[in-house]
Coordinates of C-alpha atoms and ligand atoms in Angstrom, one line a residue:
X1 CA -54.7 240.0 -53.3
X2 CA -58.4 239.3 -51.4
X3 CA -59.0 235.5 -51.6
X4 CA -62.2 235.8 -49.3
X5 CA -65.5 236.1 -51.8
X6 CA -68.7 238.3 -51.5
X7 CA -71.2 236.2 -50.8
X8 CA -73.9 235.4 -47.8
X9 CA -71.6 234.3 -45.0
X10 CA -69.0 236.9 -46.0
X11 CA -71.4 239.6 -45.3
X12 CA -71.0 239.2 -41.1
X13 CA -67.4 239.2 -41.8
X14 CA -67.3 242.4 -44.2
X15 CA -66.1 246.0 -42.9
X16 CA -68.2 248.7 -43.0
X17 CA -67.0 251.3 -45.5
X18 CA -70.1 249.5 -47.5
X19 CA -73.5 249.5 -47.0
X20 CA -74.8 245.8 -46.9
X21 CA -78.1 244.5 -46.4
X22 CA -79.7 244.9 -43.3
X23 CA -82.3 242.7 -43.8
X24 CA -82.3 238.4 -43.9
X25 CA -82.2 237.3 -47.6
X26 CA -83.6 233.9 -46.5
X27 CA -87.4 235.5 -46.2
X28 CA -87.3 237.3 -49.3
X29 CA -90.0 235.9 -52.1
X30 CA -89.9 236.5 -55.6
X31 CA -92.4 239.2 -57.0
X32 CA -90.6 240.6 -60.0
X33 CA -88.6 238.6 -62.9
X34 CA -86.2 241.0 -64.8
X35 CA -85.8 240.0 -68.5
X36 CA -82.2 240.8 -69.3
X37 CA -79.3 241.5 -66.2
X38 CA -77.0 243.7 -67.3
X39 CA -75.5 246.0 -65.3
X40 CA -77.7 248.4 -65.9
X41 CA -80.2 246.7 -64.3
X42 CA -78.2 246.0 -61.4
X43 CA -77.5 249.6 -60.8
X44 CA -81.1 250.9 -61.3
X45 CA -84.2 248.5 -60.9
X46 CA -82.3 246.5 -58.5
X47 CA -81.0 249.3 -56.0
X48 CA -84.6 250.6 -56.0
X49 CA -86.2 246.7 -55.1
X50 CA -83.1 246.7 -52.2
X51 CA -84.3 249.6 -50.8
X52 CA -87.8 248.2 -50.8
X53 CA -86.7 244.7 -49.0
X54 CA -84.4 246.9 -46.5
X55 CA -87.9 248.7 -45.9
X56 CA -89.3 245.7 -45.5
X57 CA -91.2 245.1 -48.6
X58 CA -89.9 241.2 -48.3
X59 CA -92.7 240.3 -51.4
X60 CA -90.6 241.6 -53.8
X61 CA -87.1 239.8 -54.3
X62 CA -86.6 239.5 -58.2
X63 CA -85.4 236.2 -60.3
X64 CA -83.3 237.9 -62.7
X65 CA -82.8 236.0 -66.7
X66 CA -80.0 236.7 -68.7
X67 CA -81.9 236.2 -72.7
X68 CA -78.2 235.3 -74.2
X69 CA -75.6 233.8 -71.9
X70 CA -74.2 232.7 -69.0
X71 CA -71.4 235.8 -68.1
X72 CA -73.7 237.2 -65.3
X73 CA -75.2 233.8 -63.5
X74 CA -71.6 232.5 -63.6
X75 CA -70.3 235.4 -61.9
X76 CA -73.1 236.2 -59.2
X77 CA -74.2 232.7 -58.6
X78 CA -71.0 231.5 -56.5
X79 CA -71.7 235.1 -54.9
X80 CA -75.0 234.2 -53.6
X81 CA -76.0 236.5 -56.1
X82 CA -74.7 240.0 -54.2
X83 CA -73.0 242.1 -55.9
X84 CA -71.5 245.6 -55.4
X85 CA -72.8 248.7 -56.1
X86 CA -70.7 251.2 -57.0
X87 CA -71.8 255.2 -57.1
X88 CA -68.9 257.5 -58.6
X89 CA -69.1 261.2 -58.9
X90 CA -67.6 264.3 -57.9
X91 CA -64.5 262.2 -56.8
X92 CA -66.3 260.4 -54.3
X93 CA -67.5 257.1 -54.3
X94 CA -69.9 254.8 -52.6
X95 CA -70.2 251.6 -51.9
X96 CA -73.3 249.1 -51.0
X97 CA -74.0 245.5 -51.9
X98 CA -76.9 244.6 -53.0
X99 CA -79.4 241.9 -52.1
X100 CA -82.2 241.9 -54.5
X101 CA -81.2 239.1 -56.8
X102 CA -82.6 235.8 -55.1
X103 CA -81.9 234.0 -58.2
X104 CA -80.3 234.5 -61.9
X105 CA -81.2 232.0 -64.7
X106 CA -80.4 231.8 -68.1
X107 CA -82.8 231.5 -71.0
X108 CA -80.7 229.6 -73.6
X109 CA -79.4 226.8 -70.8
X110 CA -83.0 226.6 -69.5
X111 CA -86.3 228.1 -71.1
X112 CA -88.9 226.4 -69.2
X113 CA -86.7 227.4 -65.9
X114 CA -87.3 230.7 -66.8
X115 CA -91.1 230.6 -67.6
X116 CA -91.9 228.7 -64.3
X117 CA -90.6 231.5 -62.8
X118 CA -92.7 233.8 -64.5
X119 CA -95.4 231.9 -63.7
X120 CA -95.2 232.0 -59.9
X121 CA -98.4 233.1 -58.8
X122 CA -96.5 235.6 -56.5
X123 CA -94.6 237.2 -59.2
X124 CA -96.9 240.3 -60.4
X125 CA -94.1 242.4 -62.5
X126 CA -91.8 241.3 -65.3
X127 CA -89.3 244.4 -65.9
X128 CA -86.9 244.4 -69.4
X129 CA -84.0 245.6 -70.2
X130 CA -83.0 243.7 -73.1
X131 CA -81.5 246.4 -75.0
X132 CA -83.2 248.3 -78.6
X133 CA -82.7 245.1 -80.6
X134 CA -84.0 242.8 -77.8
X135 CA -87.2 243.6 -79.3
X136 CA -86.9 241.6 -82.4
X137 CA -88.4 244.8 -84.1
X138 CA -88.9 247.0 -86.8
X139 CA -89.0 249.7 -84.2
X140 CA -89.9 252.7 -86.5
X141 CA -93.2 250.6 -87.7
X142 CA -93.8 248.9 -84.1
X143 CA -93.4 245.3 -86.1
X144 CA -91.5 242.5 -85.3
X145 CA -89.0 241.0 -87.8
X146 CA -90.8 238.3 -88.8
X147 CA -87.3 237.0 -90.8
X148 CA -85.6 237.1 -87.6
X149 CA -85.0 233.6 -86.9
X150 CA -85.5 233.7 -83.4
X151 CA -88.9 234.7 -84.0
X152 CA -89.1 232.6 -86.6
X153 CA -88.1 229.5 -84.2
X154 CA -90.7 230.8 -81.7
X155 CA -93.8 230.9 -83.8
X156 CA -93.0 227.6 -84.9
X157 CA -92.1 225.9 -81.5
X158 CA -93.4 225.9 -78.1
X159 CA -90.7 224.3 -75.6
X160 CA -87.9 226.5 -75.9
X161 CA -89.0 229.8 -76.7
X162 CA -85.7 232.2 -77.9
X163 CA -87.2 235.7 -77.7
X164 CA -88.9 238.1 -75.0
X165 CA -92.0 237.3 -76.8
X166 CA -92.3 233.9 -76.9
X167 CA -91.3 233.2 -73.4
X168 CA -93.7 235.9 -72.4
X169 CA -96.4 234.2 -74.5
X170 CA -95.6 231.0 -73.3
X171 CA -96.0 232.7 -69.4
X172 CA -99.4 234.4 -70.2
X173 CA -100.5 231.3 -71.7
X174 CA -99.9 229.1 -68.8
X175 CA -100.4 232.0 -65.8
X176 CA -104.1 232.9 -67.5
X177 CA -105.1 229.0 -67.5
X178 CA -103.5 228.4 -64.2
X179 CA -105.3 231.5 -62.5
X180 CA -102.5 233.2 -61.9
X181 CA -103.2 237.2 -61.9
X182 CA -101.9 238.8 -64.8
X183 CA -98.2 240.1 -65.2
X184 CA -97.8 243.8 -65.3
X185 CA -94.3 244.2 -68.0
X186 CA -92.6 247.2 -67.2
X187 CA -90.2 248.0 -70.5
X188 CA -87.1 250.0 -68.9
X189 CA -85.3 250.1 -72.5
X190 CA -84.4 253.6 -74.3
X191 CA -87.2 253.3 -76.9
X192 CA -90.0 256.0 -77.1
X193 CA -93.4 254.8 -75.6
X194 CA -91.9 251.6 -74.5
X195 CA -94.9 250.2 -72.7
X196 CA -96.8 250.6 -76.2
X197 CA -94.2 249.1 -78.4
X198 CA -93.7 246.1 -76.1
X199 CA -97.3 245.8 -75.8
X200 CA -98.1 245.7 -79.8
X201 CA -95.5 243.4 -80.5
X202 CA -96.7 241.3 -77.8
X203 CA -100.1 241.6 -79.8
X204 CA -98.9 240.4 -83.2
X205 CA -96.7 237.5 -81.8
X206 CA -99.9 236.1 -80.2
X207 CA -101.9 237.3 -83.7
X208 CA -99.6 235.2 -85.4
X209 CA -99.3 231.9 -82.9
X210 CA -102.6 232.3 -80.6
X211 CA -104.7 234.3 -81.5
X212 CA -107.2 233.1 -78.7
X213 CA -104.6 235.1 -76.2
X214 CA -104.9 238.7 -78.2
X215 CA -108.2 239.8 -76.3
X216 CA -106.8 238.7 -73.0
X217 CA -103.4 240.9 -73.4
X218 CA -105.0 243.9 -74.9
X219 CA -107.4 244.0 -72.0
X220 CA -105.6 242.7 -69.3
X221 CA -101.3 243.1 -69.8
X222 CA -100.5 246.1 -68.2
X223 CA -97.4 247.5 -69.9
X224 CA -96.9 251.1 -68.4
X225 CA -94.5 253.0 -69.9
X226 CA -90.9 254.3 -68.0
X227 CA -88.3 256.3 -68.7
X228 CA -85.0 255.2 -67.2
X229 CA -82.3 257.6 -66.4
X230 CA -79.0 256.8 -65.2
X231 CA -74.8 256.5 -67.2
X232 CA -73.6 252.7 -66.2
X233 CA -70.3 252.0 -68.5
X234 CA -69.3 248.2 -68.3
X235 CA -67.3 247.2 -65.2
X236 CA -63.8 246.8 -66.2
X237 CA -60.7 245.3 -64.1
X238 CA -59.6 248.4 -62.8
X239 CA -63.6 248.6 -60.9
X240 CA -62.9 244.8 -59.7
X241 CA -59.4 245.6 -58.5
X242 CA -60.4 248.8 -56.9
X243 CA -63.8 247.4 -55.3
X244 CA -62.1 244.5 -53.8
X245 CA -59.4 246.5 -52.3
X246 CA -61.9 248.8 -50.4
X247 CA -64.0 245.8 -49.6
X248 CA -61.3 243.4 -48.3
X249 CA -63.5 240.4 -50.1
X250 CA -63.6 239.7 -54.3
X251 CA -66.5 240.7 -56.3
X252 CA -66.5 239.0 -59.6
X253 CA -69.0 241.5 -60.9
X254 CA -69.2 244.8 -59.4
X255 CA -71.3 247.6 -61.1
X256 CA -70.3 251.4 -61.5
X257 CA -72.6 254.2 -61.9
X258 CA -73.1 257.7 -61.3
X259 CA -75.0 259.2 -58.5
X260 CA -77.7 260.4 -60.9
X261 CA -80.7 258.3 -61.3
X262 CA -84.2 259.4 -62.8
X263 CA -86.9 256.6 -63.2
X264 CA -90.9 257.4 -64.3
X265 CA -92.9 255.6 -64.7
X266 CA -96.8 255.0 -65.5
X267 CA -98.5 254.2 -63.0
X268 CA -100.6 251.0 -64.1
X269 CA -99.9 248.4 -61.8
X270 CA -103.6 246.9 -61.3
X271 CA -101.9 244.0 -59.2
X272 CA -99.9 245.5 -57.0
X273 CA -96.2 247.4 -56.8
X274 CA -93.1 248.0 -54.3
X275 CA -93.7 251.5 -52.7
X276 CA -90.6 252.8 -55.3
X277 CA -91.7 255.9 -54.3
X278 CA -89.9 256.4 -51.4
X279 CA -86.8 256.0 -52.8
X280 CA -87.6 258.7 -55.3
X281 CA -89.0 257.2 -58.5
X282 CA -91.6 258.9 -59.9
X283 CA -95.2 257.9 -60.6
X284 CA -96.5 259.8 -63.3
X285 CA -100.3 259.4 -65.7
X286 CA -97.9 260.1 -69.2
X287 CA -94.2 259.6 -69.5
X288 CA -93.9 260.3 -73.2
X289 CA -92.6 264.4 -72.0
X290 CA -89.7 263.2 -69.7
X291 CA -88.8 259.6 -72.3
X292 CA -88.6 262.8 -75.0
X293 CA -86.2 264.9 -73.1
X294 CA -83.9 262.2 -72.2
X295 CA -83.9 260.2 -75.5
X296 CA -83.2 263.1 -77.3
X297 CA -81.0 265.4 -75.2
X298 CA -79.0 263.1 -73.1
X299 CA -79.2 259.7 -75.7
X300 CA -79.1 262.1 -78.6
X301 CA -76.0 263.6 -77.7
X302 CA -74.2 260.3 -76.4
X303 CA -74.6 259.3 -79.7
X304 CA -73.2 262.3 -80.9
X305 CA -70.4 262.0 -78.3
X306 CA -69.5 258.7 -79.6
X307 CA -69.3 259.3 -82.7
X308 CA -67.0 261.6 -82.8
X309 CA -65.2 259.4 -80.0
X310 CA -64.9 256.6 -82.2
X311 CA -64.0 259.0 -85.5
X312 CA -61.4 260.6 -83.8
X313 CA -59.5 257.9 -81.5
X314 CA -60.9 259.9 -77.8
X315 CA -61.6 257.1 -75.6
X316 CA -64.5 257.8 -73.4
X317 CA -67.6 260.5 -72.9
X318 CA -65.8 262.4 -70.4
X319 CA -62.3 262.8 -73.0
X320 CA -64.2 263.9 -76.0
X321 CA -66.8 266.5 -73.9
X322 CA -62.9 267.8 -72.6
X323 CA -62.8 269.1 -76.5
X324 CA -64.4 273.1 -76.1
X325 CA -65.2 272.5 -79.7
X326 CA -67.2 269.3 -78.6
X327 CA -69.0 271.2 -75.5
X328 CA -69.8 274.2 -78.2
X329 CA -71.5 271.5 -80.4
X330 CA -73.1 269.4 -77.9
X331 CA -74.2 273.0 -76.8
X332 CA -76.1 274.2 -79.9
X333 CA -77.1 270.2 -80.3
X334 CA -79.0 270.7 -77.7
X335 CA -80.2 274.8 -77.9
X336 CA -81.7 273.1 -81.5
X337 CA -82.8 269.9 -79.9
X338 CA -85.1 272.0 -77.2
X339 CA -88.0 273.4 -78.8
X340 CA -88.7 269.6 -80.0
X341 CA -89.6 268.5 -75.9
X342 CA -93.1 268.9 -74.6
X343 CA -94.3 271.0 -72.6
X344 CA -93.9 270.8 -69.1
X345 CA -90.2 269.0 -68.8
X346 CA -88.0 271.9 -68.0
X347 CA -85.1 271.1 -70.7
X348 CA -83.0 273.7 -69.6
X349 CA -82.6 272.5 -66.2
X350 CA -81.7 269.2 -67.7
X351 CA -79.1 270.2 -70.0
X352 CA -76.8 271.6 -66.6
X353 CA -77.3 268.4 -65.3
X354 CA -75.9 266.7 -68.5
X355 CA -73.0 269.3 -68.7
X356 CA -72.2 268.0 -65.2
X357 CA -72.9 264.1 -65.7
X358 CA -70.7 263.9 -69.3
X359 CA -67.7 265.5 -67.7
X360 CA -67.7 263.1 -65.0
X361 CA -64.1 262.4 -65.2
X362 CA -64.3 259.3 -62.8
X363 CA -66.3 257.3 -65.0
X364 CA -64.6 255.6 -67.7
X365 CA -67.8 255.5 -70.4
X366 CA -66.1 254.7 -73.3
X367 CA -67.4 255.9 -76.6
X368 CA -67.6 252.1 -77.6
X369 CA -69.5 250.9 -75.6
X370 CA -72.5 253.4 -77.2
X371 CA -71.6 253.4 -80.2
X372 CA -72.8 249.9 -79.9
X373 CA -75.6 249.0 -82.2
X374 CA -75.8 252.7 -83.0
X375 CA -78.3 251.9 -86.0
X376 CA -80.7 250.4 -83.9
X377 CA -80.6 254.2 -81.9
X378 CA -79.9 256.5 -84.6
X379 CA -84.2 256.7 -85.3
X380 CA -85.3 257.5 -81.9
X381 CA -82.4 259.2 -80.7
X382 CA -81.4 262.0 -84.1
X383 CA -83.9 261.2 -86.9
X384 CA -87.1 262.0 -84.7
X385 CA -85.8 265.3 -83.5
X386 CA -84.2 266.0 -86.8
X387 CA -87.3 265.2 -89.0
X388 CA -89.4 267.7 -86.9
X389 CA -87.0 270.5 -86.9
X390 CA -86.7 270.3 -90.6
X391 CA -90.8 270.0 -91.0
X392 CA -91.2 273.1 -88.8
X393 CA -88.8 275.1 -90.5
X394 CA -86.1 275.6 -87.6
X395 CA -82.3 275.7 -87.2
X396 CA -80.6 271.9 -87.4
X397 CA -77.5 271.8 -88.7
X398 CA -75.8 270.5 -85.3
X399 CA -78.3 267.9 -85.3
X400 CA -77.4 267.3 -89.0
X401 CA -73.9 266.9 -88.3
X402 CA -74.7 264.3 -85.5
X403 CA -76.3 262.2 -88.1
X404 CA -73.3 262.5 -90.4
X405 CA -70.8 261.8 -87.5
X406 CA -72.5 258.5 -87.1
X407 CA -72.1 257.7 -90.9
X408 CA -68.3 258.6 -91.0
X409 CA -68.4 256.8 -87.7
X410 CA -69.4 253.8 -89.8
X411 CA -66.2 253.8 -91.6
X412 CA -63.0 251.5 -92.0
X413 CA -60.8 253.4 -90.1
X414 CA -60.6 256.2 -87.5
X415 CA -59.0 259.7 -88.4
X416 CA -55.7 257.8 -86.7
X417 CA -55.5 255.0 -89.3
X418 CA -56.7 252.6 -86.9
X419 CA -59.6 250.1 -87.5
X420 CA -62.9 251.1 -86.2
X421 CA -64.4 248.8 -83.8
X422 CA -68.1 248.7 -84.9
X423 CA -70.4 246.3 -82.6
X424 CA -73.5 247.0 -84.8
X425 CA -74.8 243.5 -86.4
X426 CA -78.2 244.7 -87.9
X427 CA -76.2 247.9 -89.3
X428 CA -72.8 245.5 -90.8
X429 CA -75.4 243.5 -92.2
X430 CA -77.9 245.8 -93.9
X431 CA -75.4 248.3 -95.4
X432 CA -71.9 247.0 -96.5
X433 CA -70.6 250.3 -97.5
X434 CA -67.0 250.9 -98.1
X435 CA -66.5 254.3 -97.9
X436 CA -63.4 255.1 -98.9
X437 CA -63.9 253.6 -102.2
X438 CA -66.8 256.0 -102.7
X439 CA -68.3 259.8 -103.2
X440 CA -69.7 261.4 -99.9
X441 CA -72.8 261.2 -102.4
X442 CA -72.5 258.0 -102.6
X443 CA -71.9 257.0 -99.5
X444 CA -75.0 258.8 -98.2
X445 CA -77.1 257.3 -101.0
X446 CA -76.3 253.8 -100.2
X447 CA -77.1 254.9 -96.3
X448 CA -80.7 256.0 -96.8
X449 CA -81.0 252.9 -98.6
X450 CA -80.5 251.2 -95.1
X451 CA -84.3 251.4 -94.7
X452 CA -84.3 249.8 -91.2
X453 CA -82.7 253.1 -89.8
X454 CA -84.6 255.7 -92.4
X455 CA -87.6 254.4 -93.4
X456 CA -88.1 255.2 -97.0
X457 CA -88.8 259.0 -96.5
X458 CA -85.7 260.7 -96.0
X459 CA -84.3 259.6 -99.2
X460 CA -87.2 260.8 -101.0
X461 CA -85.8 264.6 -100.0
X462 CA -83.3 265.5 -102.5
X463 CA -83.1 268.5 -100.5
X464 CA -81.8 266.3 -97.1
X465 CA -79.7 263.6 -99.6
X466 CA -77.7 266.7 -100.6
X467 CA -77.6 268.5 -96.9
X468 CA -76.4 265.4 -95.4
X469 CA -74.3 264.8 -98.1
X470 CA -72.1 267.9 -97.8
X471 CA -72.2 267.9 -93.7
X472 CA -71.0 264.0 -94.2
X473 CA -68.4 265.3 -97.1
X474 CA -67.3 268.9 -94.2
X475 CA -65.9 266.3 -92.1
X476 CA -63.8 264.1 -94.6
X477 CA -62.1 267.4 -95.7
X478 CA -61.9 269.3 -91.9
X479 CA -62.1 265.9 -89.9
X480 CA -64.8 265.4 -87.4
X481 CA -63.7 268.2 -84.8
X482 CA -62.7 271.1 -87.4
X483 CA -66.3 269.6 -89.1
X484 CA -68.3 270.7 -85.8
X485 CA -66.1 273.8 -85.1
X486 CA -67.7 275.3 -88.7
X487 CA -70.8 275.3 -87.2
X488 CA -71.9 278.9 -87.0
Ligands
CS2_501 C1 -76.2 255.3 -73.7 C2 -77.2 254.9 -72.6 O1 -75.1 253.3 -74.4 C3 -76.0 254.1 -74.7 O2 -76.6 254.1 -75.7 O3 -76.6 256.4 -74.4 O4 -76.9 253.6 -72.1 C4 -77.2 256.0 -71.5 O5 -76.0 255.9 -70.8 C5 -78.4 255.7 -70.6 O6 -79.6 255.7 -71.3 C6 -78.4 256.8 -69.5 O7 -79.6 256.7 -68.8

């Protein structure tokens, strides 16, 4: 049992089989706020600004906000907001604590907290990664839901703004009149053209509650867009217990991740960046080839992978990609998925990295955890790829399946008679669909009707109803792993 905790004075006293910050904490300023510290951001974004300070980029320290609760602040605070970093793969694993965080706070406790700090005159970047429904939005028409009632409450209220956009408002408001130089708002969330989406809803939040501020973001917001690349499953216990025991001090909140990482990003940074560079991310003049790939190959198939995870009782990415009938689907998933990509990302080469990453066996991504708010991913992720495979006339019936995975996924129970866990507000609310009760036709009809995930095209294609219909009904009668294994 450790009793000693990670924090600043700890550090002199810590072994070395980490690596720790080699650089005093005490001059470090803030130059980037992160909306939304979750661990991804703590094993991404924030490893790339530690390797900035330990270079001795001191301007660039980040004030991290939490948009929902208090989990993170009231584990890293007492921790003088270190943390460990954990890097798993190829049954070897790495340690390093990380020093970025200068300060976490949290937007529900303490809104105007959180836009002071945005409006910092030395802060110049605000990164996100608030997750797909973070954005408040009608993703697939780049609107916000104006029903929402956090956007509601923000249109209608200045002092304690609820959402991205009206604290980011509320800090482009007050930054613009104070002088400050603009913020540059970096999306790092799996959406297509990130930068764009952020930056439209942006638009039609001030349309709606200043209109005076529309000309000043459209010309002068940067929002660049990035693609972000790297598996981080939630910490669990086992990561605290085994972390600690190779540090010799507790970490209330250690991250695991694997040793992969890709980040692009545009490079539209008019006031200034961290040299991220040198640590490997890429600066490139159009993202949208490489946000493509990865949303559709890696994403697509995780969703894929979790479906059938969650259908079928296999706990995690790396026990269901075990399945040879799951690797032959995930395989022709992705030999259909290909020809979709741009040109110039070489998709092959990505796939053997994916075979690699998803049989990881030494990181315990559970199926769960992305299945999560699956509805809110289904569009980018399946329905894009799908909808120009079918237009162009080519082969999709893995990609097909996938889609009908995540609908039987949707059901009451698992093929084991247990109860499915589903953490998907937007999709329990919007389509209350029993599905035992009903015909696969049925089921699917009442689907498409879910127009927040389909639009209101799809079910206009008798053709797809009845295509989806009978992949959806192939794995009620053969379950979800003899439904893939027909698959010619
Ligand atoms: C996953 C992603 O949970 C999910 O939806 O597909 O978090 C995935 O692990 C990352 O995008 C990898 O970069």
């Amino acid at each position: 049992m450790v009793n000693i905790q990670l924090s600043n004075a700890a550090l002199a006293r810590m072994s070395t089989v980490a690596t720790l910050p080699d650089y005093d904490r005490s001059e470090i300023t803030p130059g980037i706020v992160h909306l939304g510290i979750g661990a991804f951001h703590r094993a991404h974004q924030a490893v790339f600004v530690d390797d900035c300070l330990r270079r001795g980029e001191k301007g660039w320290g980040i004030v991290a906000a939490s948009m929902r609760n208090s989990d993170t602040r009231d584990a890293l605070a007492p921790q003088d907001n270190l943390y460990t970093y954990c890097e798993r793969g190829g049954r070897t694993e790495t340690l390093r604590v990380v020093g970025s965080i200068i300060e976490i706070v949290v937007c529900p406790e303490d809104p105007q907290l959180l836009i002071e700090r945005l409006c910092d005159p030395r802060v110049r970047i605000v990164t996100l990664t608030v997750t797909e429904k973070g954005y408040l939005a009608d993703l697939s028409a780049r609107s916000l839901l104006l029903d929402h009632p956090d956007i509601m409450h923000d249109l209608a209220n200045d002092e304690a703004p609820r959402s991205i956009h009206g604290v980011l408002l509320s800090a482009i408001k007050r930054r613009r009149a104070e002088g400050a130089v603009p913020l540059t708002l970096v999306s790092c969330d799996n959406l297509p053209s990130n930068g764009k989406v952020l930056k439209a809803l942006l638009v039609q939040f001030a349309t709606l509650k200043d209109a005076d501020l529309v000309a000043y973001i459209a010309d002068h917001v940067s929002c660049p867009c990035a693609m972000v690349d790297r598996i981080v499953p939630a910490t669990t216990d086992a990561d605290r217990t085994n972390v600690a025991a190779r540090l010799g001090v507790a970490d209330a909140w250690p991250v695991v991740a694997e040793p992969y990482f890709r980040w692009v990003i545009e490079d539209r940074f008019p006031h200034g960046r961290p040299a991220f560079e040198v640590s490997g991310v890429e600066f490139v003049a159009d993202v949208e080839p490489y946000e493509h790939m990865k949303l559709r190959m890696l994403n697509g198939a995780h969703t894929a992978i979790a479906a059938i995870g969650q259908i079928t009782g296999l706990a995690t990415v790396a026990d269901v990609y075990a399945e040879p009938r799951v690797k032959r689907f995930i395989d022709r998933y992705w030999l259909e998925v290909e020809p979709t990509l741009s040109a110039g990302v070489n998709g092959g080469e990505y796939v053997s990295g994916l075979r690699e990453r998803f049989a990881n066996p030494d990181l315990q991504h559970f199926a769960v955890q992305i299945a999560s708010d699956a509805s809110q991913k289904v569009p980018q992720r399946i329905l894009a790829p799908l909808g120009e495979l079918i237009e162009n006339g080519k082969e999709h019936s893995a990609v097909l399946m996938a889609l009908a995975l995540w609908v039987r996924s949707c059901g009451a129970k698992s093929e084991l008679g247990e109860p499915m866990v589903i953490r998907d507000p937007a999709f329990k609310e919007g389509t209350p669909v029993d599905q035992d009760s009903l015909s696969s036709d049925e089921v699917i009809t009442r689907f498409l009707d879910f127009t927040r995930v389909f639009g209101t095209n799809w079910r206009e294609s008798p053709k797809f109803v009845a295509a989806l219909a009978a992949a959806y009904n192939t794995i009620r009668t053969h379950g979800a792993l003899g439904a893939i294994d027909l698959i010619d």
